[in-house]
mmCIF file with all atom_site columns, C-alpha atoms in Angstrom:
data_model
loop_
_atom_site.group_PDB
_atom_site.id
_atom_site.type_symbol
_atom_site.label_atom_id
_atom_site.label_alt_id
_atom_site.label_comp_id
_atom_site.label_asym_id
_atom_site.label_entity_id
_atom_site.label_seq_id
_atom_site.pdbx_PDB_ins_code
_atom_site.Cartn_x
_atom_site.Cartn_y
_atom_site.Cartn_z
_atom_site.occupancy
_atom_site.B_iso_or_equiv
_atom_site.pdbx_formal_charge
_atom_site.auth_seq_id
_atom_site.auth_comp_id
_atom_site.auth_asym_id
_atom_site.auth_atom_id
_atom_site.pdbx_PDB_model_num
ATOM 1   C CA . UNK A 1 1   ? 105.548 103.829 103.418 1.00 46.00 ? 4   UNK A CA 1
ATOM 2   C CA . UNK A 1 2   ? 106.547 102.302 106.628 1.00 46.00 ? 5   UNK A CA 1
ATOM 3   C CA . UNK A 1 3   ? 107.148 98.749  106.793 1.00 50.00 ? 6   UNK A CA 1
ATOM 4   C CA . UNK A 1 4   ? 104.885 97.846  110.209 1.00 58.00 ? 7   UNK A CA 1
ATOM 5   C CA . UNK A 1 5   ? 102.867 94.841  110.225 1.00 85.00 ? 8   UNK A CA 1
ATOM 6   C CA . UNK A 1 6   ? 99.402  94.577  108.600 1.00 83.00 ? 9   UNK A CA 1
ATOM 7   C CA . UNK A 1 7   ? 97.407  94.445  111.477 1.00 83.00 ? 10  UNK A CA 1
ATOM 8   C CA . UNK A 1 8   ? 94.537  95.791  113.442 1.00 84.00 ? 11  UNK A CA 1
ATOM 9   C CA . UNK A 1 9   ? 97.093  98.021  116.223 1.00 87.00 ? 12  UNK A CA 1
ATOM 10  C CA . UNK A 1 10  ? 99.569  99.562  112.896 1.00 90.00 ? 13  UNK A CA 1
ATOM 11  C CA . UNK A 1 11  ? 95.838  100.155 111.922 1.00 90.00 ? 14  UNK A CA 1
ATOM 12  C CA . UNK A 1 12  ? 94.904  102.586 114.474 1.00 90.00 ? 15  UNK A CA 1
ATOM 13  C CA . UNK A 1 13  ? 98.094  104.031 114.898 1.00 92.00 ? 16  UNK A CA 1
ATOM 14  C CA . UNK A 1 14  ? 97.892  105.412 111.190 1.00 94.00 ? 17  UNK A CA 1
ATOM 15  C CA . UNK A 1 15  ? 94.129  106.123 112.221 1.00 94.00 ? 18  UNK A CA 1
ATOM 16  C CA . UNK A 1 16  ? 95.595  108.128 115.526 1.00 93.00 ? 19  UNK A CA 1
ATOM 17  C CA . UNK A 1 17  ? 97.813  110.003 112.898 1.00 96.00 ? 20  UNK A CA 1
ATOM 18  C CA . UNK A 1 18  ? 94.723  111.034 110.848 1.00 96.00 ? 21  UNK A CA 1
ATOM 19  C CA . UNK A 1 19  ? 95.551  108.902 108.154 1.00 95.00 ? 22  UNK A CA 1
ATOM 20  C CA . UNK A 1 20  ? 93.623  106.094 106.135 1.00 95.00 ? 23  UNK A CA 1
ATOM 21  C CA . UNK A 1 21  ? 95.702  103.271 105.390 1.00 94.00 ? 24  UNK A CA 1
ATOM 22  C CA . UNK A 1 22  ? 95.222  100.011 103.638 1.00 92.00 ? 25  UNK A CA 1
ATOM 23  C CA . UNK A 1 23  ? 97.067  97.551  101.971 1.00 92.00 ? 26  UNK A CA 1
ATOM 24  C CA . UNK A 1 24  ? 97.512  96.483  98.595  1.00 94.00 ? 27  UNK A CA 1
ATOM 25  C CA . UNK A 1 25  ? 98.768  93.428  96.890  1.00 95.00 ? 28  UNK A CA 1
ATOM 26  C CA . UNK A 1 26  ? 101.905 93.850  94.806  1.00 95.00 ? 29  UNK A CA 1
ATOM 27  C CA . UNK A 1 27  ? 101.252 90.817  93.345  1.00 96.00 ? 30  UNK A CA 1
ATOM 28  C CA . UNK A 1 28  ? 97.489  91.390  91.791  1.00 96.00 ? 31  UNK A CA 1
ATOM 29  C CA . UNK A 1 29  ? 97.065  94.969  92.569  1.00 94.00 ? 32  UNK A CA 1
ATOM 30  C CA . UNK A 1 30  ? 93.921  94.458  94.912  1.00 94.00 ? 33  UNK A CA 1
ATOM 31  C CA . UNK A 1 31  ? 93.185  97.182  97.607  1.00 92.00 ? 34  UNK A CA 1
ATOM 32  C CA . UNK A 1 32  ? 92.243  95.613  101.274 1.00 91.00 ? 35  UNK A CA 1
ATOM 33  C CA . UNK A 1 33  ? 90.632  97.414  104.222 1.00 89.00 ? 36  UNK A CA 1
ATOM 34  C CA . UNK A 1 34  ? 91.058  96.825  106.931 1.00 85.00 ? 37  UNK A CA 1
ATOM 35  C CA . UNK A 1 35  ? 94.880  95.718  106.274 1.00 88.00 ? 38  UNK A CA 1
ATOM 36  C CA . UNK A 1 36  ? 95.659  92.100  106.379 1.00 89.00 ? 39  UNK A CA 1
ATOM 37  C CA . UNK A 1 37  ? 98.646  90.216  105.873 1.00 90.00 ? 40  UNK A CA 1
ATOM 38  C CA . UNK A 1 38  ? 97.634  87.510  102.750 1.00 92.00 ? 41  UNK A CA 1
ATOM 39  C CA . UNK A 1 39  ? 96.246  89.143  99.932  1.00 93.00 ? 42  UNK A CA 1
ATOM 40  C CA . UNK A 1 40  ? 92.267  87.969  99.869  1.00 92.00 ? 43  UNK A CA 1
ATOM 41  C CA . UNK A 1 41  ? 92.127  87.867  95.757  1.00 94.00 ? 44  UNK A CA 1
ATOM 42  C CA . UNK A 1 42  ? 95.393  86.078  95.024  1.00 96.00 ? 45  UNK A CA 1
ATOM 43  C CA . UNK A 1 43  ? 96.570  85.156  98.565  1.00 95.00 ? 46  UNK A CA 1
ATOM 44  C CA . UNK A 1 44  ? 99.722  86.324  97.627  1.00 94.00 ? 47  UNK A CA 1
ATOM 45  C CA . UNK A 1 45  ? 101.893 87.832  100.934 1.00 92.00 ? 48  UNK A CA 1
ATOM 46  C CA . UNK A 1 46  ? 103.696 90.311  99.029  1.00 94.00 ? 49  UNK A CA 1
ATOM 47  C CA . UNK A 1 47  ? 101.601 93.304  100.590 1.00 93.00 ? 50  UNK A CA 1
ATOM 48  C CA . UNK A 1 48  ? 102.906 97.155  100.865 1.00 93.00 ? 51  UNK A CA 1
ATOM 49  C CA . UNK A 1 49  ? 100.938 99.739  102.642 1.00 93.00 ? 52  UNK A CA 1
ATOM 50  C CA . UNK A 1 50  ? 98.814  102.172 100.459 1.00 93.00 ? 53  UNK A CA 1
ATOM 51  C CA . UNK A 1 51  ? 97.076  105.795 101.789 1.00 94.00 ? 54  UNK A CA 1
ATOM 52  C CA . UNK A 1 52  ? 93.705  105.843 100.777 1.00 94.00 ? 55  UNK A CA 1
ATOM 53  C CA . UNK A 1 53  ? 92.040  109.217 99.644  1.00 94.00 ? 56  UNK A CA 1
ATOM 54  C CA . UNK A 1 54  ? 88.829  108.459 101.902 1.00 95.00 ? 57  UNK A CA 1
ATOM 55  C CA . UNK A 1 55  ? 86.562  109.331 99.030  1.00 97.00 ? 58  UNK A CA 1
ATOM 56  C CA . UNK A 1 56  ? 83.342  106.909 98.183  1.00 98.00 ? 59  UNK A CA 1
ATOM 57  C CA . UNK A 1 57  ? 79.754  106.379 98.263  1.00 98.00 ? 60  UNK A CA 1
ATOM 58  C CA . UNK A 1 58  ? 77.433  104.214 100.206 1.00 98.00 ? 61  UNK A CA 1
ATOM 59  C CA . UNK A 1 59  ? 76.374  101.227 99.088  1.00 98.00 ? 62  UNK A CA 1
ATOM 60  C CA . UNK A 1 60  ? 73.991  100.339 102.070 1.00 97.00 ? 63  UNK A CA 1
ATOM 61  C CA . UNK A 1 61  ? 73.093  101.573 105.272 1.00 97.00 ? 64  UNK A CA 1
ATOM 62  C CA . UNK A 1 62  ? 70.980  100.569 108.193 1.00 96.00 ? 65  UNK A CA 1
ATOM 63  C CA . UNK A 1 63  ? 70.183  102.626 111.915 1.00 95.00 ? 66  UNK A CA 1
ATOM 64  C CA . UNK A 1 64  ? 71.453  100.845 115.241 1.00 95.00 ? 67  UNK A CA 1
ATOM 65  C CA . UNK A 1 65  ? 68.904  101.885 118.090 1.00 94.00 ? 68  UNK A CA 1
ATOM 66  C CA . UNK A 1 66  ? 69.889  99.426  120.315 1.00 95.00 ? 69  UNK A CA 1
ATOM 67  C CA . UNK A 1 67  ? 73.763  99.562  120.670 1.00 94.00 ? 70  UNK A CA 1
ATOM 68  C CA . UNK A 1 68  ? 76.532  98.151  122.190 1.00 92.00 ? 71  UNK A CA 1
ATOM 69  C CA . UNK A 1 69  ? 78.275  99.448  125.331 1.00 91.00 ? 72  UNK A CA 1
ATOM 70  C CA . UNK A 1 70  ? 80.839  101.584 123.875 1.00 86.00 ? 73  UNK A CA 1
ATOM 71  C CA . UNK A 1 71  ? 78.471  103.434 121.659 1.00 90.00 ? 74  UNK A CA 1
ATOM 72  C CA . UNK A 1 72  ? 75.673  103.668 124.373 1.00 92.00 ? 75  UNK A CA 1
ATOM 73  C CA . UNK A 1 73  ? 78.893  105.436 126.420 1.00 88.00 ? 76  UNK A CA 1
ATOM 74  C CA . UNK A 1 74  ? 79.056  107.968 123.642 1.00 87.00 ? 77  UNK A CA 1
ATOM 75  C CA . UNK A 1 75  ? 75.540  108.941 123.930 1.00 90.00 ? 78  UNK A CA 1
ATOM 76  C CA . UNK A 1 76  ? 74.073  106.882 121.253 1.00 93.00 ? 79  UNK A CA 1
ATOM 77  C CA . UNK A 1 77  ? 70.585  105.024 121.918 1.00 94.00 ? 80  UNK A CA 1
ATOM 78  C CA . UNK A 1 78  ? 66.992  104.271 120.970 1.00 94.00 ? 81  UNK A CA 1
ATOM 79  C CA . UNK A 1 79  ? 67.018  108.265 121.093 1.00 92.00 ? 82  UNK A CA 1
ATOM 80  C CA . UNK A 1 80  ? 69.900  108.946 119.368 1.00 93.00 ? 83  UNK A CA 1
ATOM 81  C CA . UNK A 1 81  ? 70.634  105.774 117.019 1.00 93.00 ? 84  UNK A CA 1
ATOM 82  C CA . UNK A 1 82  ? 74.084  105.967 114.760 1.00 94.00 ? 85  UNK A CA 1
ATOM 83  C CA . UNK A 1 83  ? 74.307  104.993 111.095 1.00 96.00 ? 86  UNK A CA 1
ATOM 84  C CA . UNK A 1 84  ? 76.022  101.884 110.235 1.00 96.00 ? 87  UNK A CA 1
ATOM 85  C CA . UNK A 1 85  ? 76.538  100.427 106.609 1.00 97.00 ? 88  UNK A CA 1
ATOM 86  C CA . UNK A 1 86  ? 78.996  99.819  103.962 1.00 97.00 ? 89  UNK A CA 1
ATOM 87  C CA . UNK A 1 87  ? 81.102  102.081 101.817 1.00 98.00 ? 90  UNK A CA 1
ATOM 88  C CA . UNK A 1 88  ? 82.623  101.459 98.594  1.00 97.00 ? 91  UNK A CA 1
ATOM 89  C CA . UNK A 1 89  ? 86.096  103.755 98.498  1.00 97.00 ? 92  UNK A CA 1
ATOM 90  C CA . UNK A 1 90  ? 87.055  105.023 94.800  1.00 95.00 ? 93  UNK A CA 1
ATOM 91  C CA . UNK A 1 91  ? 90.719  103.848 95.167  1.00 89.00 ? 94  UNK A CA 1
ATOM 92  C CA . UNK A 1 92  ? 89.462  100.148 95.901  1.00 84.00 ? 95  UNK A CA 1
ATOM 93  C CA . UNK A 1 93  ? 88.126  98.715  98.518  1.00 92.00 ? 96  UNK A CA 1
ATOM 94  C CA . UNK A 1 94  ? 84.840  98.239  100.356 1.00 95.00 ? 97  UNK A CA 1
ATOM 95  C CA . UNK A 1 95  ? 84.553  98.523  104.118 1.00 94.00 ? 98  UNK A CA 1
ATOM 96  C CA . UNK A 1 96  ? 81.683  98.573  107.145 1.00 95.00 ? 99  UNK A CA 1
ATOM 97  C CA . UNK A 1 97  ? 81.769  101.839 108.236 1.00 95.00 ? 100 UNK A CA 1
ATOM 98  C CA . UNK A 1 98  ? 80.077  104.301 110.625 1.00 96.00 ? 101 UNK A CA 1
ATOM 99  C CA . UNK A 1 99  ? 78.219  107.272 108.805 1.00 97.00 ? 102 UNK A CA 1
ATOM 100 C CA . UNK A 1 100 ? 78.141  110.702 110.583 1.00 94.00 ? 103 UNK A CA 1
ATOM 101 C CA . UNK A 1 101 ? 75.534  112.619 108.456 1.00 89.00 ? 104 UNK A CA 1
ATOM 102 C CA . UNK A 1 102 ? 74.482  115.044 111.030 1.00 87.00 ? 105 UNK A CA 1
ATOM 103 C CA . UNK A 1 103 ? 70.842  116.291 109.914 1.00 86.00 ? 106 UNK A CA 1
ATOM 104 C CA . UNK A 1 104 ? 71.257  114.787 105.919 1.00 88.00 ? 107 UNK A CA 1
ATOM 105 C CA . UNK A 1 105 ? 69.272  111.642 105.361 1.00 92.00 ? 108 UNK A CA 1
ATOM 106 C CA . UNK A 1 106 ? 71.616  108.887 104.507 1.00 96.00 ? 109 UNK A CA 1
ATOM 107 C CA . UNK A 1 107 ? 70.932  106.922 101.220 1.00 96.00 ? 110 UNK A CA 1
ATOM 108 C CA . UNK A 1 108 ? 72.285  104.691 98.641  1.00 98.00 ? 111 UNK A CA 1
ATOM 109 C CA . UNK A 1 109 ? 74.620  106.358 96.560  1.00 97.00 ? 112 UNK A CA 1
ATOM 110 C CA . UNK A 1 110 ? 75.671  109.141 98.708  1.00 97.00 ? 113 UNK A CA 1
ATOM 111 C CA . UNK A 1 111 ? 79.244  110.797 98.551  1.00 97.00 ? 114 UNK A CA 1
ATOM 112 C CA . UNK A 1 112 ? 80.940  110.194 101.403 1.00 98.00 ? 115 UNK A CA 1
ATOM 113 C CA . UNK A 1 113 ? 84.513  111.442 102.727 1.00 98.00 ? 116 UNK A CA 1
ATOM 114 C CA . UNK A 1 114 ? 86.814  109.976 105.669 1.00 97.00 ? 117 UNK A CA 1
ATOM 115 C CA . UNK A 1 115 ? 87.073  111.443 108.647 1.00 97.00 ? 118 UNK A CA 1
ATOM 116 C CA . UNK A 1 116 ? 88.778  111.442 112.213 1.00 97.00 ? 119 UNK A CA 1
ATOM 117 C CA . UNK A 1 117 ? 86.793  111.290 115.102 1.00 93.00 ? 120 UNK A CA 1
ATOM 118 C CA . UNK A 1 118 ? 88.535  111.434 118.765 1.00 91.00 ? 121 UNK A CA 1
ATOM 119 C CA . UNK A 1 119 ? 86.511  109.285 121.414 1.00 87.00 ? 122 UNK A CA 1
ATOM 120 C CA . UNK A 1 120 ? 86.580  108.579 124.590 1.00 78.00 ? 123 UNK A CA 1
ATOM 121 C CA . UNK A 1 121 ? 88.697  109.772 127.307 1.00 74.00 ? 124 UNK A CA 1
ATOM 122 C CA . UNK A 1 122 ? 92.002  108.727 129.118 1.00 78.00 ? 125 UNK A CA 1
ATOM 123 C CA . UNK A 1 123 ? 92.513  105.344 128.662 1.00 79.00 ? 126 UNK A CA 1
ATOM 124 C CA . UNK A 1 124 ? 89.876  104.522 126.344 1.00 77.00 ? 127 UNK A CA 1
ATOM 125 C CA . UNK A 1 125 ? 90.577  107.653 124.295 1.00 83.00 ? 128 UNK A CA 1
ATOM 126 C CA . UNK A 1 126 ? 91.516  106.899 120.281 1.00 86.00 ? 129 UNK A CA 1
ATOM 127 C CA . UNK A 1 127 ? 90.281  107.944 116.864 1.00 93.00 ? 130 UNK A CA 1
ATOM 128 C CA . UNK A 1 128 ? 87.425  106.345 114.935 1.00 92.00 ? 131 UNK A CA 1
ATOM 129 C CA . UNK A 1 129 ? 87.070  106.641 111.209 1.00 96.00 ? 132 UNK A CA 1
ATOM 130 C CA . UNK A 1 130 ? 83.938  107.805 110.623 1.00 97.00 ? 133 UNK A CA 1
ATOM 131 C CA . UNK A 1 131 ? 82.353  108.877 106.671 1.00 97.00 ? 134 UNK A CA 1
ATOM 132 C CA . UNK A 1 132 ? 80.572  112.132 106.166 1.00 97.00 ? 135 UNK A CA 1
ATOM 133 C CA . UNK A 1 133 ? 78.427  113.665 103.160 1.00 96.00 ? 136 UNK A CA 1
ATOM 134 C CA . UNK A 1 134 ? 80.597  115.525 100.470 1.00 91.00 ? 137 UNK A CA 1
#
């Protein structure tokens, strides 16, 4: 795996590649997402970058009506609200993510799978990870 720094931009230019990476600790073995330099279990710095399947379930959820800027620009609202909540990833760790479900109610539980979303356009353009039912 490359050896970039464990940080928010190396981040998003995995995400940009369509791939989910995190970090793990050689030390203890612990999984991290987002990546971060000092392991959070041991706080050990011997980290390595790891690919993560993108495979987990949803451990709690809640709907965002009234949204920030960025999401209001992508057409999200009091109409249209977006799923936020927390997923727990089979190889590890557990992250805040955004839940795409389409027309399946969300719940507790559910299988979810990473995904790749492209947003925005010209300068603001990039790729959010997003989670979708299995």
């Amino acid at each position: 795996m490359p050896n970039d720094d464990f940080n928010f931009a190396t981040y998003q230019r995995f995400l940009a590649d369509r791939k989910l990476m995190g970090c793990r600790c050689q030390k203890c073995g612990r999984s991290s997402l987002p990546p971060r330099p000092i392991c959070p279990e041991c706080r050990s710095r011997n980290m390595e970058w790891t690919e993560l399947d993108g495979e987990g379930a949803v451990i709690g959820f809640g709907e965002i009506a009234v949204v920030p800027a960025p999401m209001a620009k992508l057409g999200y609202g009091r109409g249209r609200p977006y799923v936020s909540g927390f997923v727990t990833l089979h190889d590890g760790p557990t992250l805040p993510a955004r839940i795409e479900a389409g027309q399946h109610p969300v719940r507790v539980g559910m299988l979810v799978q990473a995904d790749f979303l492209e947003e925005g356009l010209g300068d603001e353009a990039h790729v959010a990870l997003v989670f979708r039912p299995k």
